[in-house]
Short mmCIF file of C-alpha atoms in Angstrom, two decimals:
data_model
loop_
_atom_site.label_atom_id
_atom_site.label_comp_id
_atom_site.label_asym_id
_atom_site.label_seq_id
_atom_site.Cartn_x
_atom_site.Cartn_y
_atom_site.Cartn_z
CA LEU A 1 -27.53 61.58 -19.91
CA GLY A 2 -25.33 60.71 -16.97
CA ALA A 3 -24.40 64.32 -16.26
CA ASP A 4 -26.12 66.36 -13.56
CA LEU A 5 -27.81 68.88 -15.87
CA SER A 6 -31.13 70.72 -15.75
CA PRO A 7 -33.87 69.65 -18.20
CA GLY A 8 -33.44 72.87 -20.13
CA LEU A 9 -29.69 72.43 -20.48
CA ARG A 10 -30.16 68.81 -21.59
CA ARG A 11 -32.45 70.01 -24.36
CA LEU A 12 -30.00 72.72 -25.37
CA VAL A 13 -27.15 70.20 -25.66
CA ALA A 14 -29.36 67.89 -27.77
CA GLU A 15 -30.44 70.76 -30.02
CA ARG A 16 -26.85 71.87 -30.60
CA HIS A 17 -25.88 68.30 -31.46
CA SER A 18 -28.81 67.97 -33.87
CA MET A 19 -27.97 71.34 -35.41
CA THR A 20 -24.65 69.89 -36.58
CA THR A 21 -26.55 67.17 -38.43
CA SER A 22 -29.01 69.68 -39.89
CA ARG A 23 -26.17 71.75 -41.31
CA ALA A 24 -24.52 68.69 -42.83
CA VAL A 25 -27.76 67.63 -44.48
CA ALA A 26 -28.51 71.17 -45.70
CA SER A 27 -25.15 71.30 -47.47
CA SER A 28 -25.85 68.08 -49.36
CA ALA A 29 -28.41 67.36 -52.06
CA ASN A 30 -31.80 68.95 -51.48
CA PHE A 31 -34.37 66.29 -50.60
CA PRO A 32 -38.06 66.98 -51.17
CA PRO A 33 -40.58 65.81 -48.54
CA PRO A 34 -41.41 62.10 -48.81
CA ASP A 35 -44.25 61.31 -51.19
CA THR A 36 -45.85 58.61 -49.05
CA PRO A 37 -49.26 57.15 -49.88
CA PRO A 38 -51.88 56.82 -47.15
CA PRO A 39 -52.13 53.50 -45.27
CA LEU A 40 -53.77 50.67 -47.20
CA GLU A 41 -57.30 49.77 -46.19
CA VAL A 42 -57.68 46.19 -45.00
CA ASP A 43 -60.41 44.17 -43.30
CA LEU A 44 -59.60 43.66 -39.63
CA GLU A 45 -61.31 41.96 -36.72
CA LEU A 46 -61.30 44.84 -34.25
CA PRO A 47 -61.29 44.24 -30.48
CA THR A 48 -64.43 45.08 -28.54
CA GLN A 49 -62.73 48.12 -27.03
CA ASP A 50 -60.67 50.05 -29.55
CA PRO A 51 -57.45 51.35 -27.90
CA LEU A 52 -57.95 54.57 -29.88
CA ALA A 53 -61.47 55.19 -28.62
CA GLY A 54 -60.19 57.81 -26.17
CA LEU A 55 -58.86 59.97 -29.00
CA ALA A 56 -62.00 61.83 -29.93
CA GLY A 57 -62.44 61.91 -33.69
CA LEU A 58 -58.98 60.56 -34.47
CA ALA A 59 -59.61 56.83 -34.65
CA GLY A 60 -61.79 57.10 -37.71
CA GLY A 61 -64.86 55.42 -36.20
CA SER A 62 -65.47 51.81 -35.23
CA SER A 63 -65.88 50.31 -38.70
CA ARG A 64 -64.17 47.02 -39.43
CA ARG A 65 -62.65 48.64 -42.50
CA ARG A 66 -59.33 49.96 -41.16
CA ARG A 67 -56.10 51.11 -42.66
CA ARG A 68 -52.88 49.21 -42.32
CA LEU A 69 -50.04 51.47 -41.34
CA LYS A 70 -46.45 51.04 -42.57
CA VAL A 71 -44.05 51.56 -39.68
CA GLY A 72 -40.27 51.35 -40.01
CA TYR A 73 -37.84 50.86 -37.11
CA LEU A 74 -34.56 52.67 -37.86
CA CYS A 75 -31.66 51.21 -35.88
CA PHE A 76 -27.95 50.35 -35.72
CA ASP A 77 -28.20 47.73 -32.99
CA LEU A 78 -30.38 44.99 -34.50
CA ASN A 79 -27.91 42.32 -33.40
CA ASP A 80 -26.76 40.79 -30.11
CA HIS A 81 -27.37 44.01 -28.19
CA PRO A 82 -29.84 45.07 -25.47
CA THR A 83 -31.84 47.02 -28.08
CA ALA A 84 -32.56 43.88 -30.07
CA HIS A 85 -33.09 41.84 -26.89
CA LEU A 86 -35.95 44.18 -26.00
CA ALA A 87 -37.33 44.88 -29.48
CA GLU A 88 -37.24 41.39 -31.01
CA GLY A 89 -40.69 40.67 -29.62
CA LEU A 90 -42.11 43.78 -31.30
CA PHE A 91 -41.27 42.43 -34.75
CA LEU A 92 -42.58 39.00 -33.79
CA HIS A 93 -45.95 40.27 -32.59
CA HIS A 94 -46.34 42.85 -35.35
CA ALA A 95 -45.97 39.98 -37.82
CA LYS A 96 -48.28 37.63 -35.90
CA SER A 97 -51.05 40.18 -35.64
CA GLN A 98 -51.11 40.71 -39.45
CA GLY A 99 -53.40 43.62 -38.84
CA ARG A 100 -52.91 47.22 -37.81
CA VAL A 101 -49.23 47.63 -38.65
CA GLN A 102 -46.77 46.32 -41.19
CA ALA A 103 -43.40 46.71 -39.43
CA SER A 104 -40.11 46.95 -41.31
CA ALA A 105 -36.58 46.89 -39.93
CA LEU A 106 -34.39 49.65 -41.37
CA ASN A 107 -31.01 48.41 -40.27
CA TYR A 108 -27.71 50.21 -40.74
CA GLY A 109 -25.59 48.15 -38.32
CA ARG A 110 -23.35 45.20 -39.03
CA ASP A 111 -24.57 41.64 -39.36
CA ASP A 112 -23.10 39.78 -36.40
CA GLY A 113 -24.73 36.48 -37.40
CA SER A 114 -26.52 36.27 -34.06
CA SER A 115 -29.86 34.59 -33.53
CA TYR A 116 -31.30 38.00 -32.60
CA ARG A 117 -30.39 39.42 -36.00
CA GLN A 118 -31.78 36.34 -37.73
CA ALA A 119 -35.06 36.48 -35.81
CA ILE A 120 -35.66 40.16 -36.57
CA ALA A 121 -34.81 39.59 -40.24
CA LYS A 122 -37.36 36.77 -40.27
CA TRP A 123 -40.23 38.74 -38.73
CA ALA A 124 -39.66 42.18 -40.24
CA ARG A 125 -41.81 43.12 -43.25
CA PRO A 126 -39.32 43.74 -44.84
CA PHE A 127 -35.81 43.76 -43.38
CA VAL A 128 -33.82 46.43 -45.25
CA ASP A 129 -30.03 46.42 -44.90
CA LEU A 130 -28.64 49.95 -45.22
CA ALA A 131 -25.22 49.28 -43.70
CA SER A 132 -23.27 49.69 -46.95
CA GLN A 133 -25.23 52.70 -48.17
CA GLY A 134 -24.52 56.37 -47.64
CA HIS A 135 -27.03 58.58 -45.87
CA ALA A 136 -28.68 59.95 -49.03
CA GLU A 137 -28.79 56.56 -50.74
CA ALA A 138 -30.25 54.96 -47.61
CA THR A 139 -32.97 57.61 -47.52
CA LEU A 140 -33.95 56.93 -51.11
CA THR A 141 -33.89 53.17 -50.51
CA VAL A 142 -36.28 53.41 -47.56
CA ARG A 143 -38.63 55.73 -49.42
CA GLY A 144 -38.58 53.62 -52.56
CA GLU A 145 -38.63 50.07 -51.16
CA VAL A 146 -40.71 50.57 -48.03
CA GLY A 147 -42.49 53.92 -48.10
CA PRO A 148 -43.29 54.04 -44.37
CA GLN A 149 -45.85 56.47 -42.99
CA VAL A 150 -44.15 56.39 -39.58
CA VAL A 151 -40.48 55.81 -38.77
CA VAL A 152 -39.42 54.98 -35.21
CA ASP A 153 -35.82 55.94 -34.44
CA LEU A 154 -34.60 53.33 -31.95
CA GLN A 155 -31.11 54.82 -31.75
CA GLY A 156 -31.26 58.49 -30.81
CA HIS A 157 -27.97 60.09 -29.83
CA THR A 158 -26.15 56.84 -29.05
CA LEU A 159 -23.11 54.99 -30.40
CA GLY A 160 -23.50 54.07 -34.07
CA ALA A 161 -26.37 56.47 -34.75
CA ARG A 162 -26.88 57.90 -38.23
CA PRO A 163 -29.23 60.84 -37.66
CA GLU A 164 -28.46 62.03 -41.19
CA ILE A 165 -30.98 59.47 -42.48
CA ALA A 166 -33.92 60.59 -40.36
CA ALA A 167 -32.89 64.22 -40.89
CA ARG A 168 -33.75 63.78 -44.58
CA ARG A 169 -37.30 62.80 -43.60
CA VAL A 170 -37.61 59.15 -44.57
CA ALA A 171 -41.24 59.30 -43.40
CA PRO A 172 -43.86 62.02 -42.84
CA VAL A 173 -44.01 61.17 -39.12
CA GLN A 174 -40.88 60.31 -37.12
CA VAL A 175 -40.75 59.09 -33.52
CA ASN A 176 -38.04 58.92 -30.84
CA TYR A 177 -38.29 55.71 -28.83
CA LEU A 178 -36.63 53.24 -26.49
CA ILE A 179 -32.83 53.51 -26.34
CA PHE A 180 -32.17 57.23 -25.91
CA PRO A 181 -34.03 58.32 -22.74
CA GLY A 182 -34.20 61.99 -23.48
CA THR A 183 -35.10 64.59 -26.06
CA SER A 184 -33.50 64.40 -29.49
CA GLY A 185 -33.64 68.17 -29.85
CA ALA A 186 -34.11 67.44 -33.54
CA PRO A 187 -36.63 69.31 -35.73
CA TRP A 188 -37.11 66.14 -37.80
CA ILE A 189 -38.38 64.10 -34.82
CA ASP A 190 -42.06 64.79 -34.15
CA PHE A 191 -43.01 62.56 -31.22
CA LEU A 192 -41.48 60.71 -28.27
CA LEU A 193 -43.04 57.61 -26.67
CA CYS A 194 -42.98 57.75 -22.87
CA ASP A 195 -45.13 57.09 -19.81
CA ALA A 196 -46.37 59.05 -16.82
CA ALA A 197 -43.65 57.74 -14.49
CA VAL A 198 -40.63 58.79 -16.55
CA LEU A 199 -42.21 62.13 -17.57
CA PRO A 200 -44.97 63.18 -15.16
CA PRO A 201 -47.33 65.23 -17.35
CA ASP A 202 -48.00 67.85 -14.67
CA GLY A 203 -44.35 68.43 -13.77
CA PRO A 204 -41.40 70.40 -15.20
CA LEU A 205 -39.75 67.31 -16.75
CA ALA A 206 -42.38 67.18 -19.48
CA ASN A 207 -42.63 70.94 -20.06
CA PRO A 208 -42.35 71.22 -23.85
CA LYS A 209 -40.99 74.75 -23.62
CA HIS A 210 -38.03 73.74 -21.48
CA ALA A 211 -37.36 70.02 -21.67
CA TYR A 212 -38.53 68.28 -24.86
CA SER A 213 -38.55 69.32 -28.50
CA GLU A 214 -40.92 66.46 -29.39
CA LYS A 215 -44.62 66.11 -28.66
CA LEU A 216 -45.13 63.43 -26.02
CA VAL A 217 -47.15 60.25 -26.50
CA TYR A 218 -48.06 58.72 -23.13
CA LEU A 219 -48.45 54.94 -23.10
CA SER A 220 -50.23 53.04 -20.33
CA GLY A 221 -48.01 51.01 -18.00
CA SER A 222 -44.30 51.26 -18.73
CA TYR A 223 -43.03 52.71 -22.00
CA GLN A 224 -40.32 50.01 -22.29
CA VAL A 225 -41.02 46.95 -24.39
CA ASN A 226 -39.62 43.70 -22.95
CA TYR A 227 -39.20 40.25 -24.46
CA TYR A 228 -37.80 37.24 -22.60
CA GLU A 229 -39.54 34.16 -24.02
CA ARG A 230 -36.55 32.96 -26.02
CA HIS A 231 -34.21 33.20 -23.02
CA LEU A 232 -36.57 31.54 -20.56
CA ALA A 233 -37.08 28.68 -22.99
CA SER A 234 -33.35 28.11 -23.45
CA PRO A 235 -32.03 24.95 -21.75
CA PRO A 236 -28.97 25.31 -19.51
CA GLY A 237 -25.83 25.33 -21.64
CA GLU A 238 -22.07 25.24 -21.12
CA SER A 239 -22.03 28.79 -19.78
CA GLU A 240 -24.25 27.56 -16.93
CA GLN A 241 -21.09 26.07 -15.43
CA LYS A 242 -19.79 29.61 -14.98
CA LEU A 243 -22.39 30.12 -12.29
CA LYS A 244 -20.48 27.84 -9.94
CA LYS A 245 -17.61 30.26 -9.46
CA PRO A 246 -19.67 33.29 -8.42
CA GLU A 247 -21.81 31.04 -6.24
CA ALA A 248 -18.68 30.07 -4.31
CA SER A 249 -17.64 33.73 -4.00
CA LEU A 250 -21.03 34.65 -2.62
CA SER A 251 -21.57 31.65 -0.36
CA GLY A 252 -20.15 33.25 2.79
CA ALA A 253 -22.21 36.42 2.53
CA THR A 254 -25.23 37.01 4.76
CA PHE A 255 -26.81 39.24 2.10
CA VAL A 256 -25.96 39.81 -1.58
CA PHE A 257 -26.54 43.26 -3.03
CA ALA A 258 -26.12 43.51 -6.79
CA ASN A 259 -25.83 45.92 -9.69
CA PHE A 260 -25.16 44.59 -13.19
CA ASN A 261 -25.03 47.93 -15.00
CA LYS A 262 -22.13 48.84 -17.23
CA ALA A 263 -19.25 50.36 -15.28
CA ASP A 264 -19.71 53.77 -16.88
CA LYS A 265 -23.04 54.14 -15.04
CA ILE A 266 -21.33 53.80 -11.65
CA GLU A 267 -20.77 57.37 -10.46
CA PRO A 268 -19.40 58.53 -7.08
CA LEU A 269 -22.76 59.33 -5.46
CA ALA A 270 -24.23 55.88 -6.12
CA PHE A 271 -21.00 54.09 -5.25
CA GLY A 272 -20.73 56.03 -2.00
CA ALA A 273 -24.30 55.06 -1.09
CA TRP A 274 -23.56 51.40 -1.84
CA MET A 275 -20.48 51.47 0.39
CA ALA A 276 -22.47 53.13 3.19
CA ILE A 277 -25.00 50.30 2.93
CA LEU A 278 -22.27 47.63 3.04
CA THR A 279 -20.84 49.32 6.13
CA ARG A 280 -24.21 49.07 7.88
CA VAL A 281 -24.79 45.45 6.81
CA PRO A 282 -21.79 43.41 8.02
CA SER A 283 -20.83 40.31 6.01
CA SER A 284 -22.82 41.49 2.99
CA VAL A 285 -21.24 41.77 -0.46
CA LEU A 286 -21.84 43.77 -3.64
CA TRP A 287 -22.04 41.75 -6.86
CA LEU A 288 -21.05 43.75 -9.93
CA LEU A 289 -20.61 42.93 -13.62
CA ARG A 290 -17.10 42.52 -14.90
CA PRO A 291 -16.34 45.32 -17.39
CA GLY A 292 -16.45 44.37 -21.06
CA LYS A 293 -13.61 43.51 -23.41
CA ARG A 294 -13.56 46.98 -24.96
CA SER A 295 -12.48 48.52 -21.67
CA ASP A 296 -9.47 47.98 -19.42
CA SER A 297 -11.45 45.68 -17.13
CA GLU A 298 -8.61 44.94 -14.69
CA ALA A 299 -7.90 48.64 -14.16
CA ILE A 300 -11.58 49.43 -13.65
CA MET A 301 -12.04 46.64 -11.11
CA ALA A 302 -8.86 47.68 -9.29
CA ASN A 303 -10.11 51.27 -9.15
CA LEU A 304 -13.48 50.24 -7.71
CA ARG A 305 -11.80 48.06 -5.09
CA ARG A 306 -9.46 50.92 -4.18
CA GLU A 307 -12.40 53.29 -3.80
CA ALA A 308 -14.17 50.75 -1.59
CA GLY A 309 -11.13 50.56 0.65
CA ALA A 310 -10.97 54.35 0.85
CA ARG A 311 -14.53 54.28 2.18
CA GLY A 312 -13.72 51.73 4.86
CA VAL A 313 -15.07 48.67 3.05
CA SER A 314 -12.89 45.63 2.41
CA PRO A 315 -12.14 45.34 -1.33
CA ASP A 316 -12.92 41.62 -1.08
CA ARG A 317 -16.59 42.49 -0.54
CA LEU A 318 -16.82 43.52 -4.20
CA VAL A 319 -17.46 40.42 -6.31
CA PHE A 320 -17.37 40.62 -10.11
CA ALA A 321 -19.61 38.42 -12.22
CA GLU A 322 -18.22 37.00 -15.46
CA ARG A 323 -20.00 37.95 -18.68
CA VAL A 324 -22.22 35.11 -19.84
CA ASP A 325 -25.05 34.59 -22.31
CA LYS A 326 -28.41 36.20 -21.59
CA ALA A 327 -30.21 33.04 -20.48
CA THR A 328 -27.50 32.23 -17.96
CA HIS A 329 -27.45 35.82 -16.74
CA LEU A 330 -31.18 35.66 -16.05
CA ARG A 331 -30.79 32.41 -14.10
CA ARG A 332 -28.03 33.74 -11.88
CA GLN A 333 -30.14 36.67 -10.67
CA LYS A 334 -31.58 34.32 -8.05
CA HIS A 335 -28.21 34.25 -6.26
CA ALA A 336 -28.56 37.93 -5.32
CA SER A 337 -30.95 39.38 -2.74
CA LEU A 338 -31.51 43.00 -3.78
CA PHE A 339 -30.55 45.06 -6.86
CA LEU A 340 -29.29 48.55 -5.98
CA ASP A 341 -29.91 51.01 -8.80
CA THR A 342 -27.59 53.78 -9.96
CA PHE A 343 -28.70 57.41 -9.64
CA PHE A 344 -27.63 59.65 -12.55
CA TYR A 345 -28.37 57.08 -15.25
CA GLY A 346 -30.43 54.24 -13.84
CA ALA A 347 -30.83 50.64 -14.94
CA HIS A 348 -33.18 50.11 -17.88
CA SER A 349 -32.89 46.72 -19.63
CA THR A 350 -30.58 45.71 -16.77
CA ALA A 351 -33.44 46.34 -14.34
CA THR A 352 -35.89 44.22 -16.34
CA ASP A 353 -33.26 41.46 -16.49
CA ALA A 354 -33.21 41.56 -12.69
CA LEU A 355 -36.99 41.65 -12.31
CA ARG A 356 -37.56 38.88 -14.85
CA GLY A 357 -34.94 36.81 -13.05
CA GLY A 358 -36.84 37.33 -9.78
CA LEU A 359 -34.47 39.90 -8.24
CA PRO A 360 -36.13 42.91 -6.55
CA VAL A 361 -34.90 46.35 -7.64
CA LEU A 362 -34.54 49.31 -5.29
CA THR A 363 -34.49 52.64 -7.12
CA VAL A 364 -34.59 56.40 -6.54
CA MET A 365 -36.96 58.51 -8.66
CA GLY A 366 -34.68 61.23 -10.00
CA ASP A 367 -35.23 64.40 -12.00
CA SER A 368 -34.81 63.15 -15.58
CA PHE A 369 -36.13 60.43 -17.89
CA ALA A 370 -32.93 58.40 -17.54
CA ARG A 371 -33.19 58.53 -13.72
CA ARG A 372 -36.84 57.43 -13.51
CA VAL A 373 -36.98 54.26 -15.63
CA GLY A 374 -36.64 51.94 -12.62
CA GLY A 375 -39.77 53.52 -11.16
CA SER A 376 -41.58 53.08 -14.47
CA LEU A 377 -40.77 49.38 -14.52
CA LEU A 378 -41.80 48.81 -10.90
CA ARG A 379 -44.94 50.84 -11.49
CA ALA A 380 -45.97 48.26 -14.08
CA ALA A 381 -45.80 45.52 -11.43
CA LYS A 382 -48.65 44.65 -9.11
CA ARG A 383 -48.57 45.88 -5.53
CA LEU A 384 -48.17 43.15 -2.97
CA ASP A 385 -50.68 44.54 -0.46
CA SER A 386 -53.03 41.57 -0.97
CA ALA A 387 -50.26 39.11 -0.22
CA ASN A 388 -49.16 41.04 2.86
CA ALA A 389 -51.61 39.50 5.32
CA SER A 390 -49.34 40.25 8.30
CA GLY A 391 -50.33 43.92 8.17
CA GLY A 392 -46.85 45.17 7.35
CA PRO A 393 -46.03 47.61 4.54
CA ALA A 394 -46.51 46.88 0.83
CA LEU A 395 -43.31 45.37 -0.47
CA LEU A 396 -43.06 46.12 -4.17
CA ALA A 397 -44.40 49.18 -5.98
CA PRO A 398 -44.30 51.84 -4.74
CA THR A 399 -42.32 50.83 -1.60
CA LEU A 400 -39.17 49.90 -3.57
CA VAL A 401 -39.32 53.29 -5.28
CA VAL A 402 -37.91 56.00 -3.03
CA HIS A 403 -37.24 59.69 -3.46
CA SER A 404 -34.04 60.45 -1.58
CA LEU A 405 -30.56 59.09 -0.97
CA ARG A 406 -31.33 58.65 2.74
CA GLU A 407 -34.48 56.63 2.01
CA PHE A 408 -32.52 54.48 -0.43
CA GLN A 409 -29.84 53.60 2.10
CA ASP A 410 -32.22 53.09 5.02
CA LEU A 411 -34.61 50.83 3.11
CA ALA A 412 -31.75 48.73 1.72
CA VAL A 413 -30.42 48.24 5.24
CA ARG A 414 -33.86 47.41 6.66
CA LEU A 415 -34.52 44.83 3.97
CA ALA A 416 -31.09 43.26 4.50
CA THR A 417 -31.25 43.16 8.30
CA GLY A 418 -34.93 42.45 8.89
CA ARG A 419 -35.48 45.67 10.87
CA LEU A 420 -38.71 46.46 9.02
CA GLN A 421 -40.85 47.29 12.05
CA GLY A 422 -38.20 48.70 14.34
CA ARG A 423 -38.66 46.14 17.14
CA PRO A 424 -35.43 45.01 18.86
CA GLN A 425 -34.59 41.44 17.94
CA GLY A 426 -31.55 39.19 18.04
CA VAL A 427 -29.17 39.14 15.08
CA GLU A 428 -30.14 35.63 13.98
CA ARG A 429 -33.84 36.44 14.24
CA ARG A 430 -33.37 39.58 12.11
CA ARG A 431 -31.43 37.64 9.49
CA GLU A 432 -34.17 35.04 9.38
CA ARG A 433 -36.80 37.74 9.00
CA ALA A 434 -34.79 39.43 6.21
CA GLY A 435 -34.65 36.15 4.33
CA VAL A 436 -38.40 35.69 4.68
CA VAL A 437 -39.17 39.22 3.47
CA ILE A 438 -36.87 39.01 0.44
CA GLY A 439 -38.16 35.52 -0.30
CA ARG A 440 -41.74 36.78 -0.29
CA ILE A 441 -40.89 39.68 -2.60
CA LYS A 442 -39.16 37.29 -5.02
CA HIS A 443 -42.13 34.95 -4.93
CA GLU A 444 -44.54 37.76 -5.71
CA LEU A 445 -42.31 39.02 -8.52
CA SER A 446 -42.31 35.59 -10.10
CA ARG A 447 -46.07 35.12 -9.70
CA ASP A 448 -47.12 38.54 -10.91
CA PHE A 449 -44.77 38.80 -13.85
CA THR A 450 -45.61 35.36 -15.18
CA GLN A 451 -49.39 35.55 -14.64
CA GLU A 452 -50.32 39.21 -15.13
CA ALA A 453 -51.86 39.82 -18.56
CA GLY A 454 -50.97 43.23 -19.91
CA GLY A 455 -48.09 43.55 -17.45
CA LEU A 456 -44.44 44.40 -17.83
CA PHE A 457 -43.53 41.23 -19.74
CA ASP A 458 -46.63 40.82 -21.89
CA THR A 459 -45.01 41.68 -25.23
CA ALA A 460 -48.12 40.94 -27.29
CA SER A 461 -50.16 43.40 -25.23
CA PHE A 462 -47.43 46.03 -25.45
CA THR A 463 -47.26 45.63 -29.23
CA ARG A 464 -50.98 46.35 -29.48
CA LYS A 465 -50.47 49.50 -27.40
CA ALA A 466 -47.58 50.58 -29.63
CA GLU A 467 -49.63 49.98 -32.76
CA ALA A 468 -52.45 52.10 -31.36
CA ALA A 469 -49.94 54.87 -30.62
CA TYR A 470 -48.55 54.73 -34.16
CA GLU A 471 -52.06 54.99 -35.55
CA ALA A 472 -52.69 57.96 -33.28
CA VAL A 473 -49.61 59.92 -34.36
CA TRP A 474 -50.45 59.24 -38.01
CA GLU A 475 -54.04 60.40 -37.54
CA VAL A 476 -52.85 63.56 -35.81
CA HIS A 477 -50.47 64.23 -38.69
CA ALA A 478 -53.06 63.46 -41.35
CA LYS A 479 -55.98 65.34 -39.81
CA ALA A 480 -54.35 68.10 -37.78
CA GLY A 481 -51.42 68.71 -40.13
CA GLY A 482 -48.85 68.65 -37.35
CA ALA A 483 -48.06 67.17 -33.95
CA MET A 484 -49.68 67.42 -30.53
CA HIS A 485 -49.34 65.68 -27.17
CA ILE A 486 -51.31 62.43 -26.95
CA ALA A 487 -52.40 60.42 -23.90
CA MET A 488 -53.32 56.87 -24.78
CA GLY A 489 -55.94 55.04 -22.71
CA GLY A 490 -54.92 54.20 -19.13
CA SER A 491 -51.81 56.41 -19.12
CA SER A 492 -52.53 58.18 -15.81
CA GLN A 493 -49.68 59.21 -13.53
CA GLY A 494 -50.45 56.75 -10.73
CA ASP A 495 -48.36 56.89 -7.57
CA PHE A 496 -45.17 58.52 -8.78
#
């Protein structure tokens, strides 16, 4: 995903990888197709406007008698991991709705004893632990104990994945979603959930002949589910004291750029752009995340500092943030001024951490799913035109979404120096103006993301959209006997 490959070559790599799994499954016991009963009919209070109304003939009419769909989420990372941080709210709101969908967790990862694992186990209906079972046994367990109509693979081609389970067809309909931002290339995956920003429907990125093996299901807003209630409700703990050290390291800077992605997302093109920005904004610093315990963190930090020096930037202007709990990490976002995205593999959950913490994100819309998520997230935010009474440019979406390396660097410098309108001003006046502009963007981020119903952080609303999408893919399978592209209501391309 981080390599500079064409969409067609990405699909070819994914198909070759999936072919290895297909061969392994073919050489094992022959599994018949799943014998899954249709969804159970239940009485539901339907909303005034059915989210499926736009799918002509597929929603089954407007009767209150609707069918409850069994959906299983297949995943390795249902523990203290970004996947669970995002998806926990799905299980919560599926359970609270007690209506369209009965959602199960089909877990094959270890139990880390975390509160995330415990919460998902509490809300899933049911939580099925497959960690100690082989691929074939796990398939039979899911079919026998759960019998889902739709299985959502939250893992894709990522660390810990067990594609051998989905390859045996644990459900009649199988969906690629959330963690792997690309095609599975797998014949056993029927659909992929996306949005019009990450995969513009009229462009080559979504061309099914060249880029994606799955049929695409377009959701309105951003495709990425987000859930932050538990972290925002957490009182400051002991790890809050760790904020004092980075605060001291940042205190002398006139402007704090940040990127809290994992170190393996930092490639030369993005790092070179960041250093060019630091060169043009004297006394600014770049705040990065200290590499994790599994890596040689000291060597990685030394290498980044050395590369900064080679580009004419003092190594001391790179500040590394200690790893802390999620709630503390959200609170410390306020100490930065602007998040600079990576290019080949952009920020996903890291970007929503920044936005939810009130930190603006500057991103480049690239040429692949993985490079366009930042734009998808900003697209789900309100524009700030109404708040911009001074007559200047809009300050959030789409202004913080640019389309070239030059635009990225220039806008970052203008935001940091206050040169937004090109009028000559003194240094102190420009710094003051930069602080006002960034302050206004942060204020609007906080206001819009906390008050906007149906927005980026409205997990209940997103869950309803997901449930409607699951119903749609099942109806397509049941009535059309296959898969086809689906555009859910309100999933237009917008500005990107």
